[in-house]
C-alpha cells in the first residue's frame, strides 16, 4: 500500500473510532440497511474495503449520499463494528476536499416547499456540505 | 418542578404545535419548561467523526446553560434530542474530544454533567403515567394510534438508553395512559428516509410508504411522532392516515388543545 493510501486508511480509522478488524463478515449490517437498493457499496463493503485499503472507489461512490444515518447498522451489528461511522468518515473525506460540496445554498430554493421543516435543510447541509 | 428546555429551530417555525403543546401539557402536569436563552441550532444530525468539534459546540453551550441553572435539560424534537445526547456522551467518554471542546469555552470546564430527558422520558420517569391518567379530561377512547419512533429516539441505544431499541413501549404506554388503543406494527422503528429526501426523494418516498402502509395494515387511525422530519416525510409520500405530533394528541386528552372540534 502506498504511503498516502496508508495515511488515508489510518485517518478514517482514527476519526471514526471503528476497528474494521472486528468484523466477521456476517452481512447483518447490509441486510438491515434501508438504503440497500440505492447503494452501490453496502455497509459491510465499507468495512472490508477500508480494512484492505481499497478506499478510492468509496470516495467516488454515490453510496455516500444515500446513507440515511439511521444507525440501524450500528445497532444491529453483532460485533459492535459500527459501520455507519466509517461511511461518515469517508463522506467527510470526500466533501472536505475543496469544490466537492454535494449541496450548496443555491440548490435549496428549487428543493423547498412550504411545509419542509428547517431540520431537513440543516441536516442535509451537515451531511452534504463543508 | 422546573427544567431547562431546548426547543430547537424547527419547533420555532414549521413545528410550532410540537413546541406549544409540549409547554401547555407540561404546565398541566405540574412541570415548567424554561427555555434556554440565546440557543443556537444543534445542526439536526450528529456527526460521528471524532475530529468534528465546532459543529457540536452549540449543543455543548445548551448543556452548559442548563448546568449553570442546576436544572436537567428537556428536549422534544427527536433530532435535537439525538444530537444533544450524543454530544454529551462523547464528552463523557472521549477525553480528547472533551479537551478540544473545553478549549473553546471561556469559563468553567464542562464534563457531561447535565442530565437530559426527552419529553417522553420526562413523562415516564419524572411525571409518571398515573399523573397523566389523573389529568386526562378527554380520554381518547376507541382511537387506534400507531407510535412512530423512527431512528433518532432509540439509536444508538448504547447512547440513547431510552427504551428497548427493537421493542420499545414508551410511546405506547403514553397512548394507553390517555385512554386510546396503541397499535403495534413492524415498521415503527424503521427509517422514513430523513434528510435524504433532498438528495433522493424516491428513496424517501419508498421508506416512508413502508412505514405508513405497515401502520395502516395494523389498523391504525392515526400515527404519532416526535420528529418534524418524520411527519413531513410521511405526509409528503402520501400517507393516507393523519400524522400528528405526540404533544398535540396529549393536549387533546388533557383538554388544552385549541379549537378542538371533536
Ligand atoms: S446508517 Fe447508513 S449505512 Fe447504516 S444502515 Fe443506516 S442507511 Fe445503511
Ligand atoms: S454486521 Fe458487523 S460484523 Fe457483520 S458484516 Fe456488518 S460490520 Fe461486519
Ligand atoms: S434538530 Fe432541528 S430543530 Fe432541532 S435544533 Fe436541531 S436543527 Fe434545529
Ligand atoms: S425516521 Fe427519519 S426523520 Fe425520523 S428520526 Fe429517522 S431519519 Fe429522522
Coordinates of C-alpha atoms and ligand atoms in Angstrom, one line a residue:
Chain A
X1 CA 0.0 0.0 0.0
X2 CA 1.4 3.5 -0.9
X3 CA 2.1 5.9 1.9
X4 CA -0.8 8.3 1.0
X5 CA -3.2 5.3 0.9
X6 CA -1.9 4.1 4.3
X7 CA -2.4 7.6 5.7
X8 CA -5.9 7.9 4.5
X9 CA -6.8 4.5 5.9
X10 CA -5.3 5.4 9.3
X11 CA -7.1 8.7 9.2
X12 CA -10.5 7.1 8.5
X13 CA -10.0 4.6 11.3
X14 CA -8.9 7.3 13.7
X15 CA -11.7 9.8 13.1
X16 CA -14.4 7.1 13.0
X17 CA -13.1 5.2 16.0
X18 CA -14.0 2.0 14.2
X19 CA -11.8 -1.1 14.2
X20 CA -12.7 -2.9 10.9
X21 CA -10.7 -6.0 12.1
X22 CA -13.6 -6.8 14.5
X23 CA -15.9 -7.5 11.5
X24 CA -16.8 -11.2 11.0
X25 CA -18.4 -10.5 7.5
X26 CA -21.8 -11.7 8.6
X27 CA -23.5 -9.1 6.4
X28 CA -26.2 -8.2 9.0
X29 CA -25.5 -4.5 8.7
X30 CA -26.1 -4.7 5.0
X31 CA -29.2 -6.8 5.4
X32 CA -30.8 -4.2 7.7
X33 CA -29.7 -1.1 5.8
X34 CA -32.7 0.8 4.5
X35 CA -30.7 2.3 1.7
X36 CA -29.6 -1.1 0.4
X37 CA -31.2 -0.9 -3.0
X38 CA -29.8 2.5 -3.7
X39 CA -26.2 1.8 -2.6
X40 CA -23.5 0.5 -4.9
X41 CA -21.3 -0.3 -1.9
X42 CA -23.0 -1.6 1.2
X43 CA -22.1 -1.1 4.8
X44 CA -20.2 -4.4 5.1
X45 CA -18.2 -3.4 2.0
X46 CA -17.2 -0.1 3.5
X47 CA -15.8 -2.1 6.4
X48 CA -13.7 -4.6 4.4
X49 CA -12.7 -2.1 1.7
X50 CA -11.3 0.2 4.3
X51 CA -9.6 -2.7 6.0
X52 CA -7.9 -3.7 2.8
X53 CA -7.1 -0.1 1.7
X54 CA -9.4 -0.1 -1.3
X55 CA -10.7 3.3 -0.5
X56 CA -10.7 5.3 -3.8
X57 CA -13.9 3.7 -5.1
X58 CA -15.7 4.5 -1.9
X59 CA -14.6 8.2 -2.1
X60 CA -16.1 8.4 -5.6
X61 CA -19.3 6.5 -4.8
X62 CA -22.8 7.8 -4.8
X63 CA -23.4 5.5 -1.9
X64 CA -22.0 8.1 0.4
X65 CA -25.0 10.3 -0.2
X66 CA -27.6 7.6 0.1
X67 CA -26.8 6.6 3.7
X68 CA -29.7 7.9 5.9
X69 CA -27.6 7.9 9.2
X70 CA -30.4 5.8 10.7
X71 CA -27.9 3.9 12.9
X72 CA -29.6 0.6 12.1
X73 CA -26.2 -1.0 11.1
X74 CA -24.7 0.4 14.3
X75 CA -27.4 -1.0 16.5
X76 CA -27.7 -4.4 14.8
X77 CA -24.1 -5.4 14.2
X78 CA -23.3 -8.4 16.5
X79 CA -19.7 -7.3 16.8
X80 CA -20.2 -3.6 17.5
X81 CA -18.2 -2.6 14.5
X82 CA -20.5 0.5 13.8
X83 CA -20.2 0.7 10.0
X84 CA -22.1 4.0 9.8
X85 CA -19.2 5.7 11.4
X86 CA -16.9 4.5 8.6
X87 CA -19.5 5.7 6.0
X88 CA -19.5 9.1 7.7
X89 CA -15.7 9.3 7.8
X90 CA -15.4 8.5 4.1
X91 CA -18.2 11.0 3.3
X92 CA -16.3 13.7 5.2
X93 CA -13.0 12.8 3.4
X94 CA -14.9 13.3 0.2
X95 CA -16.7 16.6 0.9
X96 CA -13.9 18.2 2.8
X97 CA -12.0 18.4 -0.5
X98 CA -12.3 21.9 -2.0
X99 CA -15.0 22.1 -4.6
X100 CA -16.6 18.8 -3.5
X101 CA -19.7 20.1 -1.7
X102 CA -22.6 17.9 -2.6
X103 CA -25.2 20.6 -1.8
X104 CA -24.9 24.4 -1.9
X105 CA -27.2 27.2 -0.8
X106 CA -28.0 27.8 -4.5
X107 CA -29.6 24.4 -4.7
X108 CA -32.0 25.0 -1.9
X109 CA -34.8 27.2 -3.5
X110 CA -35.6 24.5 -6.1
X111 CA -35.9 21.9 -3.4
X112 CA -38.0 23.9 -1.0
X113 CA -41.7 23.6 -0.4
X114 CA -44.0 25.3 2.1
X115 CA -44.0 22.5 4.6
X116 CA -40.4 21.5 4.6
X117 CA -39.1 21.6 8.2
X118 CA -35.9 23.5 8.9
X119 CA -34.5 20.3 10.2
X120 CA -34.4 18.7 6.7
X121 CA -32.3 21.5 5.4
X122 CA -29.8 21.9 8.2
X123 CA -29.4 18.1 8.4
X124 CA -28.7 17.9 4.7
X125 CA -26.1 20.6 5.0
X126 CA -24.4 18.8 7.8
X127 CA -24.2 15.6 5.6
X128 CA -23.5 17.0 2.2
X129 CA -21.5 20.2 2.7
X130 CA -18.4 21.5 4.4
Chain B
X1 CA -40.6 21.4 39.2
X2 CA -38.5 23.4 36.7
X3 CA -36.5 22.2 33.8
X4 CA -34.3 23.8 31.2
X5 CA -35.8 23.5 27.8
X6 CA -34.3 23.4 24.3
X7 CA -37.0 23.6 21.6
X8 CA -34.7 23.9 18.5
X9 CA -35.3 25.8 15.3
X10 CA -37.9 23.6 13.7
X11 CA -40.1 23.9 16.7
X12 CA -39.9 27.7 16.4
X13 CA -41.0 27.6 12.7
X14 CA -42.6 24.6 10.9
X15 CA -43.3 22.6 14.0
X16 CA -44.9 25.2 16.3
X17 CA -47.6 22.8 17.5
X18 CA -44.9 20.3 18.8
X19 CA -43.5 23.1 21.0
X20 CA -46.6 24.9 22.0
X21 CA -48.4 21.8 23.2
X22 CA -45.3 20.5 24.9
X23 CA -45.2 23.6 27.1
X24 CA -49.0 23.6 27.7
X25 CA -49.2 19.9 28.7
X26 CA -46.2 20.2 30.9
X27 CA -47.9 23.0 32.9
X28 CA -51.0 20.9 33.3
X29 CA -48.8 18.0 34.5
X30 CA -47.0 20.3 37.1
X31 CA -43.7 21.0 35.2
X32 CA -42.4 24.3 34.0
X33 CA -40.1 24.3 30.9
X34 CA -37.8 27.3 31.0
X35 CA -36.4 28.0 27.6
X36 CA -32.6 28.3 27.4
X37 CA -31.6 31.8 26.4
X38 CA -29.8 32.5 23.1
X39 CA -29.6 28.9 22.0
X40 CA -28.4 28.0 18.6
X41 CA -29.5 25.2 16.2
X42 CA -28.0 21.8 17.0
X43 CA -27.5 21.0 13.3
X44 CA -30.2 18.4 13.1
X45 CA -27.8 15.4 12.9
X46 CA -24.9 14.3 15.0
X47 CA -21.6 13.9 13.1
X48 CA -20.0 10.7 14.4
X49 CA -16.4 11.7 13.4
X50 CA -14.2 12.5 16.4
X51 CA -12.4 15.4 14.7
X52 CA -15.7 17.3 14.2
X53 CA -15.7 19.7 17.1
X54 CA -17.0 23.1 16.1
X55 CA -20.3 21.7 14.8
X56 CA -21.0 20.3 18.2
X57 CA -20.4 23.4 20.3
X58 CA -24.0 24.7 20.1
X59 CA -25.1 21.6 21.9
X60 CA -22.4 22.0 24.5
X61 CA -23.5 25.5 25.2
X62 CA -27.0 24.4 25.7
X63 CA -25.9 21.7 28.1
X64 CA -23.7 24.1 30.0
X65 CA -26.5 26.6 30.4
X66 CA -28.7 24.0 32.0
X67 CA -25.9 23.1 34.3
X68 CA -25.4 26.7 35.3
X69 CA -29.1 26.8 36.3
X70 CA -28.7 23.5 38.1
X71 CA -31.5 22.1 36.0
X72 CA -31.9 19.0 33.9
X73 CA -32.4 19.6 30.2
X74 CA -35.6 18.7 28.3
X75 CA -35.8 18.3 24.6
X76 CA -38.9 17.4 22.4
X77 CA -37.7 17.2 18.8
X78 CA -36.2 13.7 18.3
X79 CA -33.4 15.1 16.2
X80 CA -32.4 17.7 18.8
X81 CA -32.5 15.0 21.4
X82 CA -30.3 12.7 19.5
X83 CA -27.7 15.4 18.7
X84 CA -27.5 16.8 22.3
X85 CA -27.4 13.4 23.9
X86 CA -24.7 12.0 21.6
X87 CA -22.7 15.2 22.1
X88 CA -22.9 14.8 25.9
X89 CA -22.0 11.1 25.6
X90 CA -18.9 12.0 23.5
X91 CA -17.8 14.5 26.2
X92 CA -18.2 11.9 28.9
X93 CA -16.4 9.1 27.0
X94 CA -13.8 10.7 24.8
X95 CA -11.3 12.7 26.8
X96 CA -9.5 14.1 23.7
X97 CA -12.8 15.4 22.3
X98 CA -13.8 16.9 25.7
X99 CA -10.4 18.6 25.9
X100 CA -10.9 20.2 22.5
X101 CA -14.4 21.3 23.3
X102 CA -13.3 22.9 26.6
X103 CA -10.6 24.9 24.9
X104 CA -13.4 26.7 23.0
X105 CA -15.2 27.6 26.2
X106 CA -14.4 30.8 28.0
X107 CA -15.4 29.8 31.5
X108 CA -15.7 26.6 33.5
X109 CA -15.0 23.2 32.1
X110 CA -17.9 21.0 31.0
X111 CA -17.6 17.3 31.5
X112 CA -21.0 16.0 30.6
X113 CA -22.7 16.6 34.0
X114 CA -26.1 17.7 32.7
X115 CA -29.0 15.2 32.8
X116 CA -31.0 15.1 29.6
X117 CA -34.6 14.0 29.3
X118 CA -36.6 13.6 26.1
X119 CA -40.2 14.8 26.8
X120 CA -41.3 11.2 26.7
X121 CA -38.8 10.3 29.4
X122 CA -39.9 13.3 31.4
X123 CA -43.4 11.9 31.4
X124 CA -42.4 8.4 32.1
X125 CA -39.6 8.9 34.7
X126 CA -40.5 12.2 36.4
X127 CA -44.2 12.9 36.0
X128 CA -45.5 9.3 35.8
X129 CA -48.3 7.8 33.7
X130 CA -50.6 7.8 36.7
X131 CA -50.4 11.6 36.8
X132 CA -51.2 11.7 33.1
X133 CA -54.3 9.5 33.7
X134 CA -55.4 11.6 36.5
X135 CA -55.2 14.8 34.4
X136 CA -56.9 13.3 31.3
X137 CA -60.2 15.1 31.0
X138 CA -60.9 13.9 27.4
X139 CA -59.9 10.3 27.2
X140 CA -59.3 9.2 23.5
X141 CA -61.3 6.1 24.0
X142 CA -61.5 3.9 20.9
X143 CA -58.9 5.7 18.9
X144 CA -56.3 3.4 17.3
X145 CA -52.9 5.1 17.5
X146 CA -49.7 4.0 16.0
X147 CA -46.5 5.2 17.5
X148 CA -43.8 6.1 15.0
X149 CA -40.3 6.1 16.7
X150 CA -38.2 6.4 13.6
X151 CA -34.5 6.1 14.3
X152 CA -33.3 9.0 16.3
X153 CA -35.1 8.4 19.6
X154 CA -33.8 4.9 20.0
X155 CA -30.5 4.6 18.2
X156 CA -27.7 4.1 19.0
X157 CA -29.1 2.5 22.2
X158 CA -25.6 2.5 23.9
X159 CA -26.0 6.3 24.0
X160 CA -29.8 7.0 23.9
X161 CA -30.8 4.5 26.6
X162 CA -34.5 5.5 26.2
X163 CA -36.1 2.1 25.7
X164 CA -35.6 -1.3 24.2
X165 CA -34.4 -0.3 20.7
X166 CA -36.1 -3.2 19.0
X167 CA -39.3 -3.4 21.1
X168 CA -40.0 0.0 22.6
X169 CA -43.1 0.8 24.6
X170 CA -42.5 4.4 25.9
X171 CA -45.0 6.0 23.4
X172 CA -47.5 3.1 23.5
X173 CA -47.6 3.5 27.3
X174 CA -48.4 7.2 26.9
X175 CA -51.1 6.4 24.3
X176 CA -52.7 3.9 26.8
X177 CA -52.5 6.5 29.6
X178 CA -54.7 8.9 27.7
X179 CA -57.3 6.2 27.1
X180 CA -56.5 5.2 23.5
X181 CA -55.5 1.9 21.9
X182 CA -51.9 1.5 20.9
X183 CA -51.3 -0.1 17.6
X184 CA -48.0 -2.0 17.4
X185 CA -46.7 -2.6 13.9
X186 CA -43.4 -3.9 12.4
X187 CA -42.0 -0.7 10.9
X188 CA -42.4 1.6 13.9
X189 CA -38.6 1.9 14.4
X190 CA -37.5 1.9 10.8
X191 CA -36.3 5.0 8.9
X192 CA -38.5 7.3 6.9
X193 CA -35.6 8.5 4.7
X194 CA -34.7 11.6 6.8
X195 CA -32.7 14.3 5.1
X196 CA -32.1 12.1 2.0
X197 CA -35.4 13.5 0.7
X198 CA -33.4 16.4 -0.6
X199 CA -31.0 14.2 -2.4
X200 CA -33.3 11.3 -3.5
X201 CA -37.0 11.9 -3.0
X202 CA -37.8 8.5 -4.4
X203 CA -35.8 6.7 -1.7
X204 CA -37.5 8.7 1.0
X205 CA -41.0 8.0 -0.5
X206 CA -40.2 4.3 -0.5
X207 CA -39.1 4.2 3.1
X208 CA -41.9 6.4 4.3
X209 CA -44.5 4.4 2.4
X210 CA -43.3 1.2 4.0
X211 CA -43.9 2.8 7.5
X212 CA -47.3 4.2 6.8
X213 CA -48.5 1.1 5.0
X214 CA -47.4 -1.0 7.9
X215 CA -49.2 1.2 10.4
X216 CA -52.4 1.2 8.2
X217 CA -52.3 -2.6 7.8
X218 CA -52.2 -3.0 11.6
X219 CA -55.4 -0.9 11.8
X220 CA -54.2 2.5 12.9
X221 CA -56.4 5.6 12.5
X222 CA -53.6 8.0 13.2
X223 CA -49.8 8.0 13.5
X224 CA -48.0 9.9 16.2
X225 CA -44.4 11.2 16.1
X226 CA -42.0 13.5 17.9
X227 CA -39.9 14.3 14.8
X228 CA -40.9 17.1 12.4
X229 CA -39.0 15.4 9.6
X230 CA -40.7 12.1 10.1
X231 CA -44.0 13.9 9.9
X232 CA -43.1 15.7 6.8
X233 CA -41.7 12.7 5.0
X234 CA -44.7 10.5 5.8
X235 CA -47.1 13.3 4.7
X236 CA -45.1 14.1 1.6
X237 CA -45.1 10.5 0.5
X238 CA -48.9 10.4 0.5
X239 CA -49.7 8.7 3.9
X240 CA -53.4 8.1 3.9
X241 CA -53.9 8.5 7.6
X242 CA -53.2 11.6 9.6
X243 CA -49.7 12.1 11.2
X244 CA -49.8 14.2 14.3
X245 CA -47.3 15.3 17.0
X246 CA -47.4 13.3 20.2
X247 CA -47.8 16.6 22.2
X248 CA -50.8 17.6 20.2
X249 CA -52.6 14.3 21.0
X250 CA -51.7 14.7 24.6
X251 CA -53.1 18.3 24.6
X252 CA -56.3 16.9 23.2
X253 CA -56.6 14.4 26.1
X254 CA -55.6 17.0 28.7
X255 CA -58.2 19.4 27.4
X256 CA -55.7 22.2 26.4
X257 CA -55.9 21.8 22.7
X258 CA -57.1 25.0 20.9
X259 CA -60.2 25.0 18.6
X260 CA -60.8 21.3 19.1
X261 CA -63.8 20.3 17.0
X262 CA -64.0 16.7 18.3
Ligands
LIG1 S1 -26.7 4.3 8.9 FE1 -26.4 4.3 6.7 S2 -25.3 2.5 6.2 FE2 -26.1 2.2 8.2 S3 -28.0 1.1 8.0 FE3 -28.5 3.3 8.0 S4 -28.5 3.9 5.9 FE4 -27.4 2.0 6.0
LIG2 S1 -22.9 -6.6 10.9 FE1 -20.9 -6.1 11.8 S2 -19.8 -8.0 11.8 FE2 -21.5 -8.2 10.4 S3 -20.6 -7.6 8.4 FE3 -21.6 -5.8 9.3 S4 -19.9 -4.8 10.3 FE4 -19.2 -6.9 10.0
LIG3 S1 -32.9 19.2 15.3 FE1 -33.5 20.6 14.1 S2 -34.8 21.8 15.0 FE2 -33.7 20.6 16.4 S3 -32.3 22.4 16.8 FE3 -31.6 20.9 15.7 S4 -31.7 21.6 13.6 FE4 -32.9 22.7 14.9
LIG4 S1 -37.2 8.3 10.8 FE1 -36.4 9.7 9.5 S2 -36.8 11.8 10.2 FE2 -37.4 10.3 11.6 S3 -35.8 10.1 13.0 FE3 -35.3 8.6 11.4 S4 -34.3 9.8 9.9 FE4 -35.2 11.2 11.3

